Amino acid sequence: MTTDRPAHYGGDPVREGVLGYGGQSITDAEREAVVEALDGDYITRGPTVERFEERVADLVGVAHAVAATSGTTALHLCGRAAGFGAGDEVITTPLTFASTAHVASYTGATPVFTDVEPETKTLDPDAVRERITKDTVGLVPMHYAGHPADIEALLDVADDHDLTVIWDACHAIGGTYRGDPIGAQRDMVVFSFHPVKNITTAEGGMVVTDDDHLAERLRSLRSFEMDYAPAGHENEPWYQVTEGLGYNYNVTDLQAALGLAQLDRLDEFKGRRDDILAHYREAFADVSGIEMPVVHDDTDPMFHLCAVEIHAEAFGCDRQEFVNAMHDENIGVQVHYVPLHHHPYFQDEFGYSEDEFPVTNEVYCRLVSLPLFPEMTDEDVGDVVRAVRRLHAYHS
Ligand SMILES: Cc1ncc(COP(=O)(O)O)c(C=O)c1O
């Protein structure tokens, strides 16, 4: 028995205030940029949005970037631009946030879940091949926690079956795969700028693509699918007509100004995330039963999450006890994710049940995301380490 008793078993918590698992970093540069945009001629979608789009397109090395109001709406635009619809099947991962699968469900297509690789927790290309049918039209892999999926193997499957690929890179802006930025891959790649993500615009998302036709569709769908200058009406400048079922997913210049200021700090953010992860790796090297995220040789991920696996027997307690014990220490760990085939919506609409996808289910039982965000102080990192180590020691 240790004298450093965990709070869960009657000791004092390692800290008083709650430490969340993620969060934004805002400095005077961001504040000034937003205020400046507020004084501009446009406070809805204007020239700052265009500059933000150009910066992101340049960053990943593609021709087009289309900003949207969130990662979710950006994914929706992709499903529509790809032309998915009723009767179509779109293969995706169950170990993700619901919006990944909604690329299919929003368009009337069916999300076909396929198991993941245990190391990276991303779509298993062999399992994907087995799920292809004559109705399969698309693939939506997700770069879990920021680590790239097996991009080459998944693109091979897509090539063999003529599939449109929409990469959910909501976790992954700032990383690379085989030297190429995440975002450079065909057909479309989606980022999220929610405050817990690698950069933020409060709410916001973006699609990047090299495909001119897709970019045009994305822009039109984002803004009401309106023809603002139809042929034959040149002398009627007011004549604007709706061509299809579009949306208002326009972002504001205020958000874009925030996004530009955050992009200036992308390297700083990556550096801090890398440092914190390196610190955890070192601090937990001698702690049995806690498995740190893998990094494949051909990748340089910008980790959005530090998703570790707790192996109950070796660590001394299971994931549930770990999470509750950490919460009692005021460390706000989280689990990413309750697999989508466990959710009532996907069960009721598409007939999934909890006992499918054994790799996902096994990994899910062990997953916990430790706090990881640039604003964490060394003291915060130390609190997480101490909380984990004292829990492990208590059970040893
Ligand atoms: C993997 C993944 N995809 C999509 C989304 C949706 O992004 P947003 O919150 O910007 O709509 C999220 C956000 O939580 C996510 O984690």
mmCIF file of C-alpha atoms and ligand atoms in Angstrom:
data_model
loop_
_atom_site.group_PDB
_atom_site.id
_atom_site.type_symbol
_atom_site.label_atom_id
_atom_site.label_comp_id
_atom_site.label_asym_id
_atom_site.label_seq_id
_atom_site.Cartn_x
_atom_site.Cartn_y
_atom_site.Cartn_z
ATOM 1 C CA MET A 1 0.000 0.000 0.000
ATOM 2 C CA THR A 2 1.339 3.421 -0.935
ATOM 3 C CA THR A 3 1.086 6.559 1.166
ATOM 4 C CA ASP A 4 0.345 8.501 -2.061
ATOM 5 C CA ARG A 5 -3.247 7.309 -1.980
ATOM 6 C CA PRO A 6 -5.380 8.091 -5.077
ATOM 7 C CA ALA A 7 -8.360 10.382 -4.501
ATOM 8 C CA HIS A 8 -10.670 7.581 -5.679
ATOM 9 C CA TYR A 9 -9.641 5.596 -2.599
ATOM 10 C CA GLY A 10 -9.723 8.384 -0.046
ATOM 11 C CA GLY A 11 -6.602 10.489 -0.783
ATOM 12 C CA ASP A 12 -6.493 14.147 -1.801
ATOM 13 C CA PRO A 13 -6.776 14.914 -5.532
ATOM 14 C CA VAL A 14 -3.520 15.789 -7.311
ATOM 15 C CA ARG A 15 -4.998 19.183 -8.216
ATOM 16 C CA GLU A 16 -7.911 21.427 -7.277
ATOM 17 C CA GLY A 17 -9.207 22.776 -10.582
ATOM 18 C CA VAL A 18 -10.387 20.410 -13.295
ATOM 19 C CA LEU A 19 -7.978 19.904 -16.206
ATOM 20 C CA GLY A 20 -9.889 19.175 -19.438
ATOM 21 C CA TYR A 21 -8.573 16.801 -22.108
ATOM 22 C CA GLY A 22 -8.325 19.542 -24.766
ATOM 23 C CA GLY A 23 -8.854 23.221 -25.380
ATOM 24 C CA GLN A 24 -7.937 26.281 -27.406
ATOM 25 C CA SER A 25 -4.953 28.598 -27.091
ATOM 26 C CA ILE A 26 -5.818 32.264 -27.702
ATOM 27 C CA THR A 27 -3.313 35.122 -27.478
ATOM 28 C CA ASP A 28 -3.388 38.847 -28.237
ATOM 29 C CA ALA A 29 -2.593 38.043 -31.883
ATOM 30 C CA GLU A 30 -5.936 36.225 -32.244
ATOM 31 C CA ARG A 31 -7.841 38.893 -30.284
ATOM 32 C CA GLU A 32 -6.441 41.694 -32.429
ATOM 33 C CA ALA A 33 -7.119 39.814 -35.668
ATOM 34 C CA VAL A 34 -10.775 39.261 -34.771
ATOM 35 C CA VAL A 35 -11.308 42.868 -33.683
ATOM 36 C CA GLU A 36 -9.699 44.103 -36.899
ATOM 37 C CA ALA A 37 -12.000 41.881 -38.954
ATOM 38 C CA LEU A 38 -14.977 43.221 -37.012
ATOM 39 C CA ASP A 39 -14.116 46.711 -38.209
ATOM 40 C CA GLY A 40 -13.886 45.588 -41.839
ATOM 41 C CA ASP A 41 -16.537 45.936 -44.529
ATOM 42 C CA TYR A 42 -17.540 42.293 -44.254
ATOM 43 C CA ILE A 43 -18.401 40.443 -41.107
ATOM 44 C CA THR A 44 -19.898 37.474 -42.927
ATOM 45 C CA ARG A 45 -18.082 35.629 -45.750
ATOM 46 C CA GLY A 46 -15.675 38.145 -47.254
ATOM 47 C CA PRO A 47 -12.054 38.545 -48.330
ATOM 48 C CA THR A 48 -10.627 37.212 -45.057
ATOM 49 C CA VAL A 49 -12.376 33.887 -45.658
ATOM 50 C CA GLU A 50 -10.740 33.771 -49.096
ATOM 51 C CA ARG A 51 -7.328 34.475 -47.570
ATOM 52 C CA PHE A 52 -7.866 31.777 -44.970
ATOM 53 C CA GLU A 53 -8.846 29.298 -47.686
ATOM 54 C CA GLU A 54 -5.774 30.185 -49.760
ATOM 55 C CA ARG A 55 -3.488 29.744 -46.747
ATOM 56 C CA VAL A 56 -4.871 26.290 -45.983
ATOM 57 C CA ALA A 57 -4.736 25.234 -49.659
ATOM 58 C CA ASP A 58 -1.082 26.376 -49.794
ATOM 59 C CA LEU A 59 -0.267 24.649 -46.523
ATOM 60 C CA VAL A 60 -1.387 21.263 -47.844
ATOM 61 C CA GLY A 61 -0.386 21.921 -51.463
ATOM 62 C CA VAL A 62 -3.711 21.640 -53.283
ATOM 63 C CA ALA A 63 -5.613 23.937 -55.602
ATOM 64 C CA HIS A 64 -8.760 24.539 -53.562
ATOM 65 C CA ALA A 65 -9.963 25.003 -50.008
ATOM 66 C CA VAL A 66 -13.616 25.579 -49.154
ATOM 67 C CA ALA A 67 -14.422 26.783 -45.637
ATOM 68 C CA ALA A 68 -17.626 25.640 -43.939
ATOM 69 C CA THR A 69 -19.294 26.202 -40.585
ATOM 70 C CA SER A 70 -17.950 22.999 -38.988
ATOM 71 C CA GLY A 71 -16.220 19.731 -39.735
ATOM 72 C CA THR A 72 -19.678 18.171 -39.793
ATOM 73 C CA THR A 73 -21.065 20.531 -42.436
ATOM 74 C CA ALA A 74 -17.837 20.249 -44.460
ATOM 75 C CA LEU A 75 -18.308 16.451 -44.458
ATOM 76 C CA HIS A 76 -21.942 16.908 -45.488
ATOM 77 C CA LEU A 77 -20.859 19.068 -48.435
ATOM 78 C CA CYS A 78 -18.410 16.339 -49.498
ATOM 79 C CA GLY A 79 -21.094 13.659 -49.495
ATOM 80 C CA ARG A 80 -23.309 15.866 -51.657
ATOM 81 C CA ALA A 81 -20.472 16.917 -53.983
ATOM 82 C CA ALA A 82 -19.535 13.257 -54.417
ATOM 83 C CA GLY A 83 -23.134 12.593 -55.476
ATOM 84 C CA PHE A 84 -23.864 9.947 -52.817
ATOM 85 C CA GLY A 85 -27.549 9.062 -52.516
ATOM 86 C CA ALA A 86 -30.187 6.442 -51.749
ATOM 87 C CA GLY A 87 -29.083 2.904 -52.551
ATOM 88 C CA ASP A 88 -25.378 3.775 -52.316
ATOM 89 C CA GLU A 89 -23.032 2.254 -49.769
ATOM 90 C CA VAL A 90 -20.179 4.223 -48.216
ATOM 91 C CA ILE A 91 -17.572 2.357 -46.194
ATOM 92 C CA THR A 92 -16.325 3.986 -43.006
ATOM 93 C CA THR A 93 -14.981 3.288 -39.533
ATOM 94 C CA PRO A 94 -17.156 2.690 -36.462
ATOM 95 C CA LEU A 95 -14.432 4.106 -34.176
ATOM 96 C CA THR A 96 -15.138 7.768 -34.816
ATOM 97 C CA PHE A 97 -17.451 10.679 -34.154
ATOM 98 C CA ALA A 98 -20.929 10.350 -35.709
ATOM 99 C CA SER A 99 -20.279 13.048 -38.321
ATOM 100 C CA THR A 100 -17.862 10.773 -40.196
ATOM 101 C CA ALA A 101 -20.667 8.311 -40.902
ATOM 102 C CA HIS A 102 -23.152 11.093 -41.600
ATOM 103 C CA VAL A 103 -21.357 11.733 -44.899
ATOM 104 C CA ALA A 104 -23.460 8.726 -45.932
ATOM 105 C CA SER A 105 -26.538 9.116 -43.723
ATOM 106 C CA TYR A 106 -27.134 12.816 -44.555
ATOM 107 C CA THR A 107 -27.302 11.964 -48.253
ATOM 108 C CA GLY A 108 -29.613 8.941 -47.935
ATOM 109 C CA ALA A 109 -26.760 6.479 -48.518
ATOM 110 C CA THR A 110 -25.871 3.672 -46.094
ATOM 111 C CA PRO A 111 -22.808 3.913 -43.843
ATOM 112 C CA VAL A 112 -21.130 0.507 -44.019
ATOM 113 C CA PHE A 113 -18.929 0.073 -40.966
ATOM 114 C CA THR A 114 -15.725 -1.897 -41.290
ATOM 115 C CA ASP A 115 -13.275 -2.900 -38.583
ATOM 116 C CA VAL A 116 -10.097 -1.002 -37.737
ATOM 117 C CA GLU A 117 -6.423 -1.871 -37.416
ATOM 118 C CA PRO A 118 -5.589 -2.368 -33.727
ATOM 119 C CA GLU A 119 -2.410 -0.239 -33.744
ATOM 120 C CA THR A 120 -3.560 2.925 -35.462
ATOM 121 C CA LYS A 121 -7.314 2.473 -34.873
ATOM 122 C CA THR A 122 -7.904 3.471 -38.489
ATOM 123 C CA LEU A 123 -9.767 1.594 -41.250
ATOM 124 C CA ASP A 124 -8.265 -1.803 -42.061
ATOM 125 C CA PRO A 125 -7.781 -1.883 -45.870
ATOM 126 C CA ASP A 126 -8.194 -5.705 -46.035
ATOM 127 C CA ALA A 127 -11.455 -5.513 -44.122
ATOM 128 C CA VAL A 128 -12.584 -2.723 -46.479
ATOM 129 C CA ARG A 129 -11.983 -4.967 -49.516
ATOM 130 C CA GLU A 130 -14.246 -7.612 -48.007
ATOM 131 C CA ARG A 131 -17.112 -5.156 -47.582
ATOM 132 C CA ILE A 132 -17.177 -3.913 -51.196
ATOM 133 C CA THR A 133 -20.403 -4.653 -53.067
ATOM 134 C CA LYS A 134 -21.804 -3.495 -56.393
ATOM 135 C CA ASP A 135 -23.398 -0.581 -54.491
ATOM 136 C CA THR A 136 -20.195 0.701 -52.867
ATOM 137 C CA VAL A 137 -19.436 4.204 -54.135
ATOM 138 C CA GLY A 138 -17.260 5.800 -51.481
ATOM 139 C CA LEU A 139 -14.797 5.472 -48.686
ATOM 140 C CA VAL A 140 -14.541 7.734 -45.615
ATOM 141 C CA PRO A 141 -11.409 6.861 -43.617
ATOM 142 C CA MET A 142 -10.623 8.831 -40.466
ATOM 143 C CA HIS A 143 -7.126 9.705 -39.229
ATOM 144 C CA TYR A 144 -7.762 8.645 -35.636
ATOM 145 C CA ALA A 145 -6.239 10.980 -33.011
ATOM 146 C CA GLY A 146 -4.189 12.548 -35.814
ATOM 147 C CA HIS A 147 -2.285 9.424 -36.890
ATOM 148 C CA PRO A 148 -2.746 8.869 -40.637
ATOM 149 C CA ALA A 149 -4.694 5.853 -41.822
ATOM 150 C CA ASP A 150 -2.971 3.459 -44.256
ATOM 151 C CA ILE A 151 -3.443 5.969 -47.056
ATOM 152 C CA GLU A 152 -1.662 4.063 -49.837
ATOM 153 C CA ALA A 153 -3.499 0.775 -49.257
ATOM 154 C CA LEU A 154 -6.868 2.528 -48.972
ATOM 155 C CA LEU A 155 -6.273 4.462 -52.197
ATOM 156 C CA ASP A 156 -5.418 1.144 -53.895
ATOM 157 C CA VAL A 157 -8.813 -0.240 -52.861
ATOM 158 C CA ALA A 158 -10.485 2.948 -54.086
ATOM 159 C CA ASP A 159 -8.676 2.702 -57.439
ATOM 160 C CA ASP A 160 -9.654 -0.936 -57.904
ATOM 161 C CA HIS A 161 -13.339 -0.168 -57.313
ATOM 162 C CA ASP A 162 -13.638 3.388 -58.591
ATOM 163 C CA LEU A 163 -14.588 4.851 -55.213
ATOM 164 C CA THR A 164 -14.664 8.499 -54.168
ATOM 165 C CA VAL A 165 -12.489 8.972 -51.089
ATOM 166 C CA ILE A 166 -13.359 11.552 -48.446
ATOM 167 C CA TRP A 167 -10.700 11.684 -45.727
ATOM 168 C CA ASP A 168 -11.985 12.742 -42.340
ATOM 169 C CA ALA A 169 -8.874 14.601 -41.188
ATOM 170 C CA CYS A 170 -10.715 16.530 -38.468
ATOM 171 C CA HIS A 171 -7.978 15.435 -36.019
ATOM 172 C CA ALA A 172 -5.032 15.682 -38.329
ATOM 173 C CA ILE A 173 -4.203 19.095 -39.811
ATOM 174 C CA GLY A 174 -0.465 19.770 -39.389
ATOM 175 C CA GLY A 175 0.718 16.183 -39.870
ATOM 176 C CA THR A 176 2.392 14.428 -42.795
ATOM 177 C CA TYR A 177 2.273 11.022 -44.478
ATOM 178 C CA ARG A 178 5.347 9.965 -46.489
ATOM 179 C CA GLY A 179 6.414 13.599 -46.548
ATOM 180 C CA ASP A 180 3.107 14.851 -47.939
ATOM 181 C CA PRO A 181 0.896 17.042 -45.785
ATOM 182 C CA ILE A 182 -2.342 15.505 -44.552
ATOM 183 C CA GLY A 183 -4.809 17.165 -46.915
ATOM 184 C CA ALA A 184 -2.856 16.536 -50.126
ATOM 185 C CA GLN A 185 -4.672 13.239 -50.802
ATOM 186 C CA ARG A 186 -7.462 12.764 -53.280
ATOM 187 C CA ASP A 187 -10.451 13.229 -53.576
ATOM 188 C CA MET A 188 -11.444 15.488 -50.681
ATOM 189 C CA VAL A 189 -10.028 16.023 -47.185
ATOM 190 C CA VAL A 190 -11.930 17.584 -44.286
ATOM 191 C CA PHE A 191 -10.561 19.500 -41.295
ATOM 192 C CA SER A 192 -12.389 20.633 -38.164
ATOM 193 C CA PHE A 193 -11.551 23.825 -36.309
ATOM 194 C CA HIS A 194 -13.517 23.089 -33.134
ATOM 195 C CA PRO A 195 -11.708 24.462 -30.033
ATOM 196 C CA VAL A 196 -10.284 21.086 -28.989
ATOM 197 C CA LYS A 197 -8.763 20.482 -32.442
ATOM 198 C CA ASN A 198 -5.254 21.346 -33.670
ATOM 199 C CA ILE A 199 -6.270 24.901 -34.613
ATOM 200 C CA THR A 200 -9.591 26.622 -33.978
ATOM 201 C CA THR A 201 -12.015 29.127 -35.478
ATOM 202 C CA ALA A 202 -14.473 28.575 -32.553
ATOM 203 C CA GLU A 203 -16.718 26.514 -34.826
ATOM 204 C CA GLY A 204 -15.539 25.802 -38.348
ATOM 205 C CA GLY A 205 -14.302 23.323 -40.889
ATOM 206 C CA MET A 206 -12.755 23.124 -44.328
ATOM 207 C CA VAL A 207 -12.602 20.867 -47.371
ATOM 208 C CA VAL A 208 -9.403 20.760 -49.416
ATOM 209 C CA THR A 209 -9.256 19.249 -52.890
ATOM 210 C CA ASP A 210 -7.285 19.387 -56.119
ATOM 211 C CA ASP A 211 -10.391 18.659 -58.176
ATOM 212 C CA ASP A 212 -11.807 21.767 -59.908
ATOM 213 C CA HIS A 213 -15.242 20.277 -60.468
ATOM 214 C CA LEU A 214 -15.627 19.102 -56.854
ATOM 215 C CA ALA A 215 -14.464 22.500 -55.582
ATOM 216 C CA GLU A 216 -17.081 24.249 -57.683
ATOM 217 C CA ARG A 217 -19.815 21.916 -56.383
ATOM 218 C CA LEU A 218 -18.667 22.403 -52.787
ATOM 219 C CA ARG A 219 -18.757 26.207 -53.133
ATOM 220 C CA SER A 220 -22.167 26.189 -54.732
ATOM 221 C CA LEU A 221 -23.679 23.800 -52.159
ATOM 222 C CA ARG A 222 -22.176 25.816 -49.295
ATOM 223 C CA SER A 223 -24.045 28.890 -50.415
ATOM 224 C CA PHE A 224 -27.655 27.941 -51.306
ATOM 225 C CA GLU A 225 -26.752 26.303 -54.666
ATOM 226 C CA MET A 226 -27.670 29.602 -56.218
ATOM 227 C CA ASP A 227 -26.898 30.838 -59.723
ATOM 228 C CA TYR A 228 -26.130 34.519 -59.177
ATOM 229 C CA ALA A 229 -25.882 35.394 -62.902
ATOM 230 C CA PRO A 230 -27.966 32.998 -65.002
ATOM 231 C CA ALA A 231 -27.447 33.071 -68.785
ATOM 232 C CA GLY A 232 -30.130 34.997 -70.656
ATOM 233 C CA HIS A 233 -30.767 37.442 -67.802
ATOM 234 C CA GLU A 234 -27.786 39.754 -68.309
ATOM 235 C CA ASN A 235 -30.002 42.865 -68.135
ATOM 236 C CA GLU A 236 -31.714 41.789 -64.933
ATOM 237 C CA PRO A 237 -28.964 42.224 -62.297
ATOM 238 C CA TRP A 238 -31.335 41.147 -59.501
ATOM 239 C CA TYR A 239 -32.031 37.790 -61.145
ATOM 240 C CA GLN A 240 -30.635 35.061 -58.878
ATOM 241 C CA VAL A 241 -32.142 31.600 -58.858
ATOM 242 C CA THR A 242 -31.866 28.427 -56.827
ATOM 243 C CA GLU A 243 -30.536 25.550 -58.887
ATOM 244 C CA GLY A 244 -30.719 22.817 -56.277
ATOM 245 C CA LEU A 245 -30.941 22.033 -52.590
ATOM 246 C CA GLY A 246 -28.035 24.016 -51.164
ATOM 247 C CA TYR A 247 -27.257 25.216 -47.658
ATOM 248 C CA ASN A 248 -26.025 28.212 -45.781
ATOM 249 C CA TYR A 249 -22.738 26.833 -44.473
ATOM 250 C CA ASN A 250 -20.913 30.149 -44.937
ATOM 251 C CA VAL A 251 -18.322 31.114 -42.366
ATOM 252 C CA THR A 252 -17.573 34.661 -41.294
ATOM 253 C CA ASP A 253 -14.545 36.882 -41.760
ATOM 254 C CA LEU A 254 -14.315 36.985 -37.957
ATOM 255 C CA GLN A 255 -13.758 33.233 -37.828
ATOM 256 C CA ALA A 256 -11.354 33.362 -40.757
ATOM 257 C CA ALA A 257 -9.304 36.073 -39.038
ATOM 258 C CA LEU A 258 -9.064 33.840 -35.981
ATOM 259 C CA GLY A 259 -8.112 30.906 -38.210
ATOM 260 C CA LEU A 260 -5.327 32.863 -39.943
ATOM 261 C CA ALA A 261 -3.847 33.880 -36.592
ATOM 262 C CA GLN A 262 -4.003 30.253 -35.433
ATOM 263 C CA LEU A 263 -2.280 29.037 -38.625
ATOM 264 C CA ASP A 264 0.640 31.340 -37.759
ATOM 265 C CA ARG A 265 1.022 29.233 -34.610
ATOM 266 C CA LEU A 266 0.612 25.773 -36.148
ATOM 267 C CA ASP A 267 4.313 24.855 -35.728
ATOM 268 C CA GLU A 268 4.296 26.134 -32.154
ATOM 269 C CA PHE A 269 1.193 24.013 -31.424
ATOM 270 C CA LYS A 270 2.737 20.915 -32.982
ATOM 271 C CA GLY A 271 5.951 21.440 -31.025
ATOM 272 C CA ARG A 272 4.096 21.684 -27.719
ATOM 273 C CA ARG A 273 1.887 18.661 -28.458
ATOM 274 C CA ASP A 274 4.989 16.638 -29.414
ATOM 275 C CA ASP A 275 6.764 17.718 -26.200
ATOM 276 C CA ILE A 276 3.862 16.735 -23.971
ATOM 277 C CA LEU A 277 3.566 13.354 -25.674
ATOM 278 C CA ALA A 278 7.309 12.773 -25.323
ATOM 279 C CA HIS A 279 7.045 13.623 -21.629
ATOM 280 C CA TYR A 280 4.198 11.122 -21.136
ATOM 281 C CA ARG A 281 6.135 8.427 -23.018
ATOM 282 C CA GLU A 282 9.127 8.870 -20.750
ATOM 283 C CA ALA A 283 7.098 9.123 -17.562
ATOM 284 C CA PHE A 284 5.092 5.970 -18.318
ATOM 285 C CA ALA A 285 7.951 3.897 -19.729
ATOM 286 C CA ASP A 286 8.136 1.854 -16.520
ATOM 287 C CA VAL A 287 4.365 1.742 -15.896
ATOM 288 C CA SER A 288 3.018 -1.624 -16.987
ATOM 289 C CA GLY A 289 -0.352 -1.849 -18.695
ATOM 290 C CA ILE A 290 -0.494 1.610 -20.260
ATOM 291 C CA GLU A 291 0.071 1.461 -24.015
ATOM 292 C CA MET A 292 1.039 4.734 -25.684
ATOM 293 C CA PRO A 293 0.013 5.681 -29.272
ATOM 294 C CA VAL A 294 2.140 4.158 -32.064
ATOM 295 C CA VAL A 295 3.831 6.316 -34.697
ATOM 296 C CA HIS A 296 4.526 4.625 -38.020
ATOM 297 C CA ASP A 297 7.911 5.386 -39.618
ATOM 298 C CA ASP A 298 6.452 7.020 -42.703
ATOM 299 C CA THR A 299 4.330 9.497 -40.740
ATOM 300 C CA ASP A 300 4.810 12.640 -38.675
ATOM 301 C CA PRO A 301 1.417 13.036 -37.055
ATOM 302 C CA MET A 302 0.201 16.131 -35.305
ATOM 303 C CA PHE A 303 -1.531 14.297 -32.491
ATOM 304 C CA HIS A 304 -4.871 15.830 -31.567
ATOM 305 C CA LEU A 305 -5.461 13.224 -28.853
ATOM 306 C CA CYS A 306 -3.227 11.195 -26.612
ATOM 307 C CA ALA A 307 -5.359 8.042 -26.772
ATOM 308 C CA VAL A 308 -3.729 5.381 -24.612
ATOM 309 C CA GLU A 309 -4.872 1.831 -23.931
ATOM 310 C CA ILE A 310 -5.274 0.584 -20.367
ATOM 311 C CA HIS A 311 -4.638 -3.151 -20.113
ATOM 312 C CA ALA A 312 -6.508 -4.038 -16.929
ATOM 313 C CA GLU A 313 -4.465 -7.008 -15.788
ATOM 314 C CA ALA A 314 -1.087 -5.346 -16.207
ATOM 315 C CA PHE A 315 -2.146 -1.907 -14.995
ATOM 316 C CA GLY A 316 -4.117 -3.136 -12.012
ATOM 317 C CA CYS A 317 -7.544 -1.693 -12.812
ATOM 318 C CA ASP A 318 -9.757 -1.571 -15.860
ATOM 319 C CA ARG A 319 -10.576 1.392 -18.104
ATOM 320 C CA GLN A 320 -13.792 2.281 -16.258
ATOM 321 C CA GLU A 321 -12.058 2.436 -12.899
ATOM 322 C CA PHE A 322 -9.160 4.333 -14.484
ATOM 323 C CA VAL A 323 -11.501 7.007 -15.890
ATOM 324 C CA ASN A 324 -13.413 7.429 -12.638
ATOM 325 C CA ALA A 325 -10.207 7.500 -10.601
ATOM 326 C CA MET A 326 -8.714 10.165 -12.891
ATOM 327 C CA HIS A 327 -11.892 12.240 -12.656
ATOM 328 C CA ASP A 328 -11.602 12.081 -8.859
ATOM 329 C CA GLU A 329 -8.091 13.507 -9.279
ATOM 330 C CA ASN A 330 -9.669 16.378 -11.301
ATOM 331 C CA ILE A 331 -8.038 15.130 -14.493
ATOM 332 C CA GLY A 332 -10.681 15.280 -17.238
ATOM 333 C CA VAL A 333 -9.815 12.220 -19.291
ATOM 334 C CA GLN A 334 -12.262 11.220 -22.032
ATOM 335 C CA VAL A 335 -12.955 8.188 -24.229
ATOM 336 C CA HIS A 336 -12.825 8.495 -28.022
ATOM 337 C CA TYR A 337 -15.208 6.967 -28.984
ATOM 338 C CA VAL A 338 -18.225 4.877 -28.043
ATOM 339 C CA PRO A 339 -18.221 2.933 -31.350
ATOM 340 C CA LEU A 340 -20.971 4.003 -33.716
ATOM 341 C CA HIS A 341 -22.513 0.515 -33.919
ATOM 342 C CA HIS A 342 -23.352 0.907 -30.209
ATOM 343 C CA HIS A 343 -25.433 4.050 -30.900
ATOM 344 C CA PRO A 344 -29.244 3.769 -31.110
ATOM 345 C CA TYR A 345 -29.384 5.810 -34.334
ATOM 346 C CA PHE A 346 -27.118 3.467 -36.297
ATOM 347 C CA GLN A 347 -28.780 0.393 -34.779
ATOM 348 C CA ASP A 348 -32.325 1.583 -35.526
ATOM 349 C CA GLU A 349 -31.635 2.993 -38.995
ATOM 350 C CA PHE A 350 -29.091 0.537 -40.348
ATOM 351 C CA GLY A 351 -29.488 -2.611 -38.199
ATOM 352 C CA TYR A 352 -26.106 -2.609 -36.461
ATOM 353 C CA SER A 353 -25.600 -4.374 -33.138
ATOM 354 C CA GLU A 354 -22.967 -4.036 -30.427
ATOM 355 C CA ASP A 355 -21.409 -7.439 -30.979
ATOM 356 C CA GLU A 356 -20.028 -6.593 -34.449
ATOM 357 C CA PHE A 357 -16.491 -5.374 -35.275
ATOM 358 C CA PRO A 358 -14.406 -7.306 -32.724
ATOM 359 C CA VAL A 359 -11.203 -5.279 -33.086
ATOM 360 C CA THR A 360 -13.045 -2.000 -32.539
ATOM 361 C CA ASN A 361 -14.882 -3.448 -29.543
ATOM 362 C CA GLU A 362 -11.712 -4.795 -27.959
ATOM 363 C CA VAL A 363 -9.786 -1.560 -28.451
ATOM 364 C CA TYR A 364 -12.735 0.522 -27.234
ATOM 365 C CA CYS A 365 -12.713 -1.277 -23.868
ATOM 366 C CA ARG A 366 -9.170 -0.079 -23.255
ATOM 367 C CA LEU A 367 -9.172 3.444 -24.724
ATOM 368 C CA VAL A 368 -8.687 6.606 -22.675
ATOM 369 C CA SER A 369 -7.600 10.029 -23.945
ATOM 370 C CA LEU A 370 -5.209 11.797 -21.584
ATOM 371 C CA PRO A 371 -5.134 15.624 -21.601
ATOM 372 C CA LEU A 372 -3.158 16.989 -24.566
ATOM 373 C CA PHE A 373 -3.316 20.611 -25.642
ATOM 374 C CA PRO A 374 -0.772 23.413 -26.103
ATOM 375 C CA GLU A 375 -1.956 25.521 -23.170
ATOM 376 C CA MET A 376 -1.096 22.760 -20.684
ATOM 377 C CA THR A 377 1.640 23.914 -18.337
ATOM 378 C CA ASP A 378 4.459 21.650 -17.226
ATOM 379 C CA GLU A 379 2.656 21.511 -13.893
ATOM 380 C CA ASP A 380 -0.534 20.272 -15.598
ATOM 381 C CA VAL A 381 1.473 17.568 -17.365
ATOM 382 C CA GLY A 382 3.074 16.662 -14.036
ATOM 383 C CA ASP A 383 -0.373 16.346 -12.425
ATOM 384 C CA VAL A 384 -1.480 13.863 -15.096
ATOM 385 C CA VAL A 385 1.698 11.845 -14.651
ATOM 386 C CA ARG A 386 1.366 11.800 -10.888
ATOM 387 C CA ALA A 387 -2.302 10.791 -11.020
ATOM 388 C CA VAL A 388 -1.579 7.893 -13.390
ATOM 389 C CA ARG A 389 1.485 6.728 -11.497
ATOM 390 C CA ARG A 390 -0.165 6.831 -8.069
ATOM 391 C CA LEU A 391 -3.142 4.854 -9.408
ATOM 392 C CA HIS A 392 -0.823 2.241 -10.884
ATOM 393 C CA ALA A 393 1.253 2.096 -7.696
ATOM 394 C CA TYR A 394 -1.874 1.698 -5.569
ATOM 395 C CA HIS A 395 -2.825 -1.399 -7.563
ATOM 396 C CA SER A 396 0.678 -2.881 -7.682
HETATM 397 C C1 LIG B 1 -13.384 12.530 -36.324
HETATM 398 C C2 LIG B 1 -14.319 13.691 -36.326
HETATM 399 N N1 LIG B 1 -15.033 13.936 -37.426
HETATM 400 C C3 LIG B 1 -15.883 14.990 -37.481
HETATM 401 C C4 LIG B 1 -16.038 15.835 -36.419
HETATM 402 C C5 LIG B 1 -16.991 16.984 -36.513
HETATM 403 O O1 LIG B 1 -16.335 18.194 -36.430
HETATM 404 P P1 LIG B 1 -17.123 19.506 -35.919
HETATM 405 O O2 LIG B 1 -17.216 19.408 -34.437
HETATM 406 O O3 LIG B 1 -16.247 20.625 -36.380
HETATM 407 O O4 LIG B 1 -18.441 19.498 -36.585
HETATM 408 C C6 LIG B 1 -15.322 15.608 -35.257
HETATM 409 C C7 LIG B 1 -15.488 16.521 -34.108
HETATM 410 O O5 LIG B 1 -15.612 16.238 -32.994
HETATM 411 C C8 LIG B 1 -14.439 14.510 -35.194
HETATM 412 O O6 LIG B 1 -13.735 14.249 -34.085
#
